[in-house]
């Protein structure tokens, strides 16, 4: 179980910028931009949670806070009794995080990229080989594992980045828009990979703008709007609150309700 409570993060605005980045965004005031103001949700073992929201709502900042890539100003992130914000090293050992950029080393092969991060996590050579073979099979990577990363397609790079993020068998998986820019076949492989984590009883959180992915995979949804949790619950509860069986219409209605 991972439980997020009252997460908040602000950034100082440039001295010449007295207004928020968008005039209608209430988060910029007093010389600060409050990117995340009050985000709370939970994700139980075996659940997939979809993190939704308009562009600029605070989704990526929230995920970076969970991964400890950014330091929160307030709130807590507790996983199995451990406050991950208070112990960032423990967080990085427990979490597999895919950021919005792949961050691969271009001169290394796909295999070398994944193995390198496995060694950083202290994995033994035999264990690392077995784990890599398992991931390469699940993500259908065998045809390109020995190609340099700078020669890979977008879909290949994304598969490699996901394998790198989960090579150490994390207790929690966090993915930032994992299917953006992928073709149908590559996206299907990644969605099937995400679904496989339900059987492993591992909480998985991913952000997306594709609500058909949410409908297909998610047990729970958190909608962020203007840096605050606007909704947290099941997809059926979202449909009920939004007054529509169509998830897109329900999502838009919830956003409008929040102003």
mmCIF file of C-alpha atoms in Angstrom:
data_model
loop_
_atom_site.group_PDB
_atom_site.id
_atom_site.type_symbol
_atom_site.label_atom_id
_atom_site.label_comp_id
_atom_site.label_asym_id
_atom_site.label_seq_id
_atom_site.Cartn_x
_atom_site.Cartn_y
_atom_site.Cartn_z
ATOM 1 C CA UNK A 1 0.000 0.000 0.000
ATOM 2 C CA UNK A 2 1.140 3.520 -0.803
ATOM 3 C CA UNK A 3 -0.750 6.411 0.744
ATOM 4 C CA UNK A 4 -0.204 10.045 -0.195
ATOM 5 C CA UNK A 5 -1.514 12.774 2.107
ATOM 6 C CA UNK A 6 -1.519 16.541 1.674
ATOM 7 C CA UNK A 7 1.358 16.681 -0.798
ATOM 8 C CA UNK A 8 2.511 20.219 -1.649
ATOM 9 C CA UNK A 9 5.297 21.855 -3.648
ATOM 10 C CA UNK A 10 5.908 25.476 -4.620
ATOM 11 C CA UNK A 11 8.473 27.201 -6.840
ATOM 12 C CA UNK A 12 9.617 30.797 -6.582
ATOM 13 C CA UNK A 13 8.482 32.956 -9.478
ATOM 14 C CA UNK A 14 11.054 35.179 -11.241
ATOM 15 C CA UNK A 15 11.137 38.621 -9.675
ATOM 16 C CA UNK A 16 9.742 40.233 -12.847
ATOM 17 C CA UNK A 17 6.839 37.782 -12.968
ATOM 18 C CA UNK A 18 4.220 38.837 -10.480
ATOM 19 C CA UNK A 19 1.459 36.806 -12.065
ATOM 20 C CA UNK A 20 1.006 33.040 -12.435
ATOM 21 C CA UNK A 21 2.106 31.374 -15.704
ATOM 22 C CA UNK A 22 -1.554 31.418 -16.820
ATOM 23 C CA UNK A 23 -3.758 34.312 -15.779
ATOM 24 C CA UNK A 24 -6.630 31.988 -14.819
ATOM 25 C CA UNK A 25 -4.436 29.717 -12.697
ATOM 26 C CA UNK A 26 -4.948 30.480 -8.983
ATOM 27 C CA UNK A 27 -1.658 28.910 -7.920
ATOM 28 C CA UNK A 28 0.628 31.894 -8.550
ATOM 29 C CA UNK A 29 0.661 34.456 -5.765
ATOM 30 C CA UNK A 30 2.950 36.153 -3.255
ATOM 31 C CA UNK A 31 5.976 35.524 -5.478
ATOM 32 C CA UNK A 32 5.440 31.740 -5.562
ATOM 33 C CA UNK A 33 3.850 29.262 -7.943
ATOM 34 C CA UNK A 34 2.160 26.517 -5.927
ATOM 35 C CA UNK A 35 2.401 23.696 -8.473
ATOM 36 C CA UNK A 36 1.028 21.088 -6.055
ATOM 37 C CA UNK A 37 -1.172 22.408 -3.232
ATOM 38 C CA UNK A 38 -3.002 19.454 -1.696
ATOM 39 C CA UNK A 39 -2.793 16.050 -3.371
ATOM 40 C CA UNK A 40 -3.951 12.907 -1.578
ATOM 41 C CA UNK A 41 -4.657 9.375 -2.795
ATOM 42 C CA UNK A 42 -3.859 5.737 -2.082
ATOM 43 C CA UNK A 43 -2.980 2.693 -4.146
ATOM 44 C CA UNK A 44 -3.261 -0.793 -2.641
ATOM 45 C CA UNK A 45 -1.248 -3.920 -3.554
ATOM 46 C CA UNK A 46 -2.416 -5.258 -6.897
ATOM 47 C CA UNK A 47 -4.119 -2.000 -7.842
ATOM 48 C CA UNK A 48 -3.385 0.232 -10.820
ATOM 49 C CA UNK A 49 -4.090 3.915 -10.216
ATOM 50 C CA UNK A 50 -4.466 6.375 -13.076
ATOM 51 C CA UNK A 51 -3.305 9.916 -12.373
ATOM 52 C CA UNK A 52 -5.319 12.292 -14.555
ATOM 53 C CA UNK A 53 -5.657 16.005 -15.061
ATOM 54 C CA UNK A 54 -5.396 18.805 -17.617
ATOM 55 C CA UNK A 55 -1.995 19.891 -18.916
ATOM 56 C CA UNK A 56 -0.158 21.771 -16.188
ATOM 57 C CA UNK A 57 -2.398 20.445 -13.403
ATOM 58 C CA UNK A 58 0.539 19.151 -11.345
ATOM 59 C CA UNK A 59 0.673 15.480 -12.332
ATOM 60 C CA UNK A 60 4.350 15.304 -13.277
ATOM 61 C CA UNK A 61 5.378 17.354 -10.245
ATOM 62 C CA UNK A 62 3.383 14.962 -8.044
ATOM 63 C CA UNK A 63 5.122 11.926 -9.533
ATOM 64 C CA UNK A 64 8.541 13.541 -9.122
ATOM 65 C CA UNK A 65 7.718 14.201 -5.481
ATOM 66 C CA UNK A 66 6.769 10.551 -4.997
ATOM 67 C CA UNK A 67 10.044 9.437 -6.557
ATOM 68 C CA UNK A 68 11.996 11.936 -4.369
ATOM 69 C CA UNK A 69 13.414 13.596 -7.494
ATOM 70 C CA UNK A 70 11.874 16.721 -5.942
ATOM 71 C CA UNK A 71 11.613 17.525 -2.235
ATOM 72 C CA UNK A 72 8.085 18.172 -0.995
ATOM 73 C CA UNK A 73 7.246 21.279 1.038
ATOM 74 C CA UNK A 74 4.484 19.470 2.911
ATOM 75 C CA UNK A 75 2.681 16.154 3.098
ATOM 76 C CA UNK A 76 3.610 12.518 3.489
ATOM 77 C CA UNK A 77 4.071 9.455 1.288
ATOM 78 C CA UNK A 78 3.851 6.254 3.312
ATOM 79 C CA UNK A 79 4.506 2.800 1.867
ATOM 80 C CA UNK A 80 4.225 -0.250 4.102
ATOM 81 C CA UNK A 81 4.763 1.884 7.175
ATOM 82 C CA UNK A 82 7.799 3.768 5.812
ATOM 83 C CA UNK A 83 7.581 7.533 5.214
ATOM 84 C CA UNK A 84 9.361 7.764 1.871
ATOM 85 C CA UNK A 85 9.736 11.548 2.016
ATOM 86 C CA UNK A 86 11.534 11.300 5.341
ATOM 87 C CA UNK A 87 13.838 8.562 4.018
ATOM 88 C CA UNK A 88 14.605 9.259 0.326
ATOM 89 C CA UNK A 89 17.160 6.441 0.097
ATOM 90 C CA UNK A 90 14.544 3.916 1.206
ATOM 91 C CA UNK A 91 12.165 5.410 -1.362
ATOM 92 C CA UNK A 92 14.610 4.944 -4.230
ATOM 93 C CA UNK A 93 15.198 1.343 -3.204
ATOM 94 C CA UNK A 94 11.468 0.618 -3.127
ATOM 95 C CA UNK A 95 10.265 2.608 -6.143
ATOM 96 C CA UNK A 96 10.655 2.050 -9.868
ATOM 97 C CA UNK A 97 10.199 5.431 -11.577
ATOM 98 C CA UNK A 98 9.838 6.249 -15.265
ATOM 99 C CA UNK A 99 10.112 9.983 -15.906
ATOM 100 C CA UNK A 100 8.766 11.843 -18.916
ATOM 101 C CA UNK A 101 12.159 11.533 -20.636
ATOM 102 C CA UNK A 102 13.848 8.170 -21.153
ATOM 103 C CA UNK A 103 17.259 9.311 -19.872
ATOM 104 C CA UNK A 104 19.133 6.497 -21.617
ATOM 105 C CA UNK A 105 22.851 6.565 -22.326
ATOM 106 C CA UNK A 106 23.007 6.784 -26.104
ATOM 107 C CA UNK A 107 26.358 5.028 -26.554
ATOM 108 C CA UNK A 108 25.293 2.020 -24.495
ATOM 109 C CA UNK A 109 23.138 -0.746 -25.892
ATOM 110 C CA UNK A 110 19.649 -1.363 -24.557
ATOM 111 C CA UNK A 111 21.001 -4.328 -22.606
ATOM 112 C CA UNK A 112 23.909 -2.317 -21.193
ATOM 113 C CA UNK A 113 21.574 0.468 -20.061
ATOM 114 C CA UNK A 114 19.354 -1.927 -18.130
ATOM 115 C CA UNK A 115 22.279 -3.881 -16.671
ATOM 116 C CA UNK A 116 24.014 -0.684 -15.571
ATOM 117 C CA UNK A 117 21.045 0.391 -13.466
ATOM 118 C CA UNK A 118 20.722 -3.120 -12.082
ATOM 119 C CA UNK A 119 24.319 -2.951 -10.870
ATOM 120 C CA UNK A 120 23.630 0.446 -9.286
ATOM 121 C CA UNK A 121 20.957 -1.309 -7.240
ATOM 122 C CA UNK A 122 23.501 -3.890 -6.091
ATOM 123 C CA UNK A 123 22.078 -6.833 -8.031
ATOM 124 C CA UNK A 124 24.396 -9.830 -8.409
ATOM 125 C CA UNK A 125 25.481 -10.803 -11.929
ATOM 126 C CA UNK A 126 23.492 -14.106 -12.128
ATOM 127 C CA UNK A 127 20.349 -12.502 -10.670
ATOM 128 C CA UNK A 128 20.684 -9.514 -13.002
ATOM 129 C CA UNK A 129 21.012 -11.745 -16.078
ATOM 130 C CA UNK A 130 17.882 -13.693 -15.140
ATOM 131 C CA UNK A 131 15.938 -10.525 -14.439
ATOM 132 C CA UNK A 132 17.009 -8.913 -17.730
ATOM 133 C CA UNK A 133 16.027 -11.994 -19.723
ATOM 134 C CA UNK A 134 12.618 -11.963 -18.030
ATOM 135 C CA UNK A 135 12.037 -8.275 -18.790
ATOM 136 C CA UNK A 136 13.300 -8.519 -22.363
ATOM 137 C CA UNK A 137 10.816 -11.330 -22.954
ATOM 138 C CA UNK A 138 7.874 -9.515 -21.340
ATOM 139 C CA UNK A 139 8.583 -6.286 -23.241
ATOM 140 C CA UNK A 140 9.517 -8.049 -26.486
ATOM 141 C CA UNK A 141 12.963 -6.456 -26.598
ATOM 142 C CA UNK A 142 15.148 -9.335 -27.808
ATOM 143 C CA UNK A 143 15.394 -8.040 -31.377
ATOM 144 C CA UNK A 144 17.090 -4.805 -30.325
ATOM 145 C CA UNK A 145 18.752 -5.390 -26.939
ATOM 146 C CA UNK A 146 22.211 -5.204 -28.522
ATOM 147 C CA UNK A 147 21.574 -1.996 -30.475
ATOM 148 C CA UNK A 148 22.873 1.323 -29.160
ATOM 149 C CA UNK A 149 20.216 3.426 -27.465
ATOM 150 C CA UNK A 150 20.765 6.360 -29.824
ATOM 151 C CA UNK A 151 19.783 4.082 -32.724
ATOM 152 C CA UNK A 152 16.489 2.946 -31.213
ATOM 153 C CA UNK A 153 12.996 4.055 -32.191
ATOM 154 C CA UNK A 154 10.766 5.907 -29.723
ATOM 155 C CA UNK A 155 8.938 2.719 -28.790
ATOM 156 C CA UNK A 156 12.177 0.786 -28.315
ATOM 157 C CA UNK A 157 13.602 3.514 -26.098
ATOM 158 C CA UNK A 158 10.465 3.547 -23.979
ATOM 159 C CA UNK A 159 10.567 -0.218 -23.474
ATOM 160 C CA UNK A 160 14.224 0.030 -22.500
ATOM 161 C CA UNK A 161 13.494 2.868 -20.069
ATOM 162 C CA UNK A 162 10.712 0.874 -18.406
ATOM 163 C CA UNK A 163 12.940 -2.209 -18.101
ATOM 164 C CA UNK A 164 15.599 0.008 -16.519
ATOM 165 C CA UNK A 165 13.039 1.453 -14.074
ATOM 166 C CA UNK A 166 11.828 -1.936 -12.805
ATOM 167 C CA UNK A 167 14.949 -4.099 -13.155
ATOM 168 C CA UNK A 168 15.463 -4.141 -9.355
ATOM 169 C CA UNK A 169 11.927 -5.496 -8.752
ATOM 170 C CA UNK A 170 10.598 -2.446 -6.904
ATOM 171 C CA UNK A 171 7.751 -2.614 -4.409
ATOM 172 C CA UNK A 172 6.000 0.343 -6.077
ATOM 173 C CA UNK A 173 6.022 1.324 -9.770
ATOM 174 C CA UNK A 174 5.435 4.911 -10.972
ATOM 175 C CA UNK A 175 5.219 5.705 -14.689
ATOM 176 C CA UNK A 176 4.832 9.188 -16.186
ATOM 177 C CA UNK A 177 2.825 8.960 -19.436
ATOM 178 C CA UNK A 178 4.426 5.655 -20.501
ATOM 179 C CA UNK A 179 2.570 5.320 -23.844
ATOM 180 C CA UNK A 180 2.879 8.891 -25.154
ATOM 181 C CA UNK A 181 4.088 8.934 -28.750
ATOM 182 C CA UNK A 182 4.000 5.159 -29.206
ATOM 183 C CA UNK A 183 2.423 3.230 -32.055
ATOM 184 C CA UNK A 184 -0.489 0.891 -31.365
ATOM 185 C CA UNK A 185 1.608 -2.277 -31.103
ATOM 186 C CA UNK A 186 4.208 -0.772 -28.750
ATOM 187 C CA UNK A 187 1.483 0.786 -26.595
ATOM 188 C CA UNK A 188 -0.331 -2.575 -26.374
ATOM 189 C CA UNK A 189 2.841 -4.314 -25.151
ATOM 190 C CA UNK A 190 3.381 -1.672 -22.467
ATOM 191 C CA UNK A 191 -0.246 -1.766 -21.343
ATOM 192 C CA UNK A 192 -0.091 -5.548 -21.032
ATOM 193 C CA UNK A 193 3.114 -5.135 -19.017
ATOM 194 C CA UNK A 194 1.372 -2.685 -16.678
ATOM 195 C CA UNK A 195 -1.562 -5.075 -16.258
ATOM 196 C CA UNK A 196 0.820 -7.877 -15.262
ATOM 197 C CA UNK A 197 1.645 -6.022 -12.041
ATOM 198 C CA UNK A 198 -1.823 -6.752 -10.670
ATOM 199 C CA UNK A 199 -0.939 -10.445 -10.353
ATOM 200 C CA UNK A 200 2.312 -9.472 -8.625
ATOM 201 C CA UNK A 201 0.366 -7.527 -5.962
ATOM 202 C CA UNK A 202 2.481 -4.427 -6.586
ATOM 203 C CA UNK A 203 0.876 -0.949 -6.516
ATOM 204 C CA UNK A 204 1.341 0.797 -9.861
ATOM 205 C CA UNK A 205 0.657 4.483 -10.524
ATOM 206 C CA UNK A 206 0.742 5.966 -14.000
ATOM 207 C CA UNK A 207 -0.236 9.300 -15.502
ATOM 208 C CA UNK A 208 -1.944 9.471 -18.860
ATOM 209 C CA UNK A 209 -4.189 11.583 -21.078
ATOM 210 C CA UNK A 210 -5.651 8.470 -22.720
ATOM 211 C CA UNK A 211 -8.838 7.593 -20.871
ATOM 212 C CA UNK A 212 -9.289 4.319 -22.767
ATOM 213 C CA UNK A 213 -6.113 3.173 -20.965
ATOM 214 C CA UNK A 214 -7.694 4.115 -17.662
ATOM 215 C CA UNK A 215 -10.893 2.257 -18.530
ATOM 216 C CA UNK A 216 -8.899 -0.824 -19.500
ATOM 217 C CA UNK A 217 -6.424 -0.961 -16.619
ATOM 218 C CA UNK A 218 -7.272 1.164 -13.620
ATOM 219 C CA UNK A 219 -8.896 0.098 -10.372
ATOM 220 C CA UNK A 220 -8.673 3.609 -8.981
ATOM 221 C CA UNK A 221 -8.377 7.137 -10.384
ATOM 222 C CA UNK A 222 -6.983 10.370 -8.981
ATOM 223 C CA UNK A 223 -7.792 13.579 -10.855
ATOM 224 C CA UNK A 224 -5.603 16.604 -10.132
ATOM 225 C CA UNK A 225 -6.752 20.089 -11.074
ATOM 226 C CA UNK A 226 -4.874 23.295 -10.217
ATOM 227 C CA UNK A 227 -2.570 21.304 -7.952
ATOM 228 C CA UNK A 228 -5.330 19.747 -5.809
ATOM 229 C CA UNK A 229 -7.076 16.387 -5.769
ATOM 230 C CA UNK A 230 -10.411 16.950 -7.507
ATOM 231 C CA UNK A 231 -11.459 13.290 -7.396
ATOM 232 C CA UNK A 232 -10.203 10.035 -5.934
ATOM 233 C CA UNK A 233 -12.077 6.768 -6.349
ATOM 234 C CA UNK A 234 -13.030 4.016 -8.771
ATOM 235 C CA UNK A 235 -13.859 4.539 -12.432
ATOM 236 C CA UNK A 236 -17.493 3.709 -11.643
ATOM 237 C CA UNK A 237 -17.537 6.387 -8.938
ATOM 238 C CA UNK A 238 -16.049 8.816 -11.456
ATOM 239 C CA UNK A 239 -18.809 8.030 -13.928
ATOM 240 C CA UNK A 240 -21.415 8.544 -11.220
ATOM 241 C CA UNK A 241 -19.957 11.865 -10.053
ATOM 242 C CA UNK A 242 -19.523 13.080 -13.625
ATOM 243 C CA UNK A 243 -23.043 12.032 -14.561
ATOM 244 C CA UNK A 244 -22.042 10.035 -17.630
ATOM 245 C CA UNK A 245 -21.222 6.465 -18.581
ATOM 246 C CA UNK A 246 -18.631 7.928 -20.965
ATOM 247 C CA UNK A 247 -15.370 8.346 -19.055
ATOM 248 C CA UNK A 248 -14.276 11.326 -21.161
ATOM 249 C CA UNK A 249 -17.507 13.217 -20.449
ATOM 250 C CA UNK A 250 -17.347 12.317 -16.746
ATOM 251 C CA UNK A 251 -13.744 13.538 -16.532
ATOM 252 C CA UNK A 252 -14.576 16.874 -18.179
ATOM 253 C CA UNK A 253 -17.566 17.373 -15.874
ATOM 254 C CA UNK A 254 -15.456 16.765 -12.743
ATOM 255 C CA UNK A 255 -12.885 19.298 -13.971
ATOM 256 C CA UNK A 256 -15.649 21.858 -14.616
ATOM 257 C CA UNK A 257 -17.122 21.234 -11.166
ATOM 258 C CA UNK A 258 -13.764 22.130 -9.663
ATOM 259 C CA UNK A 259 -13.605 25.398 -11.613
#
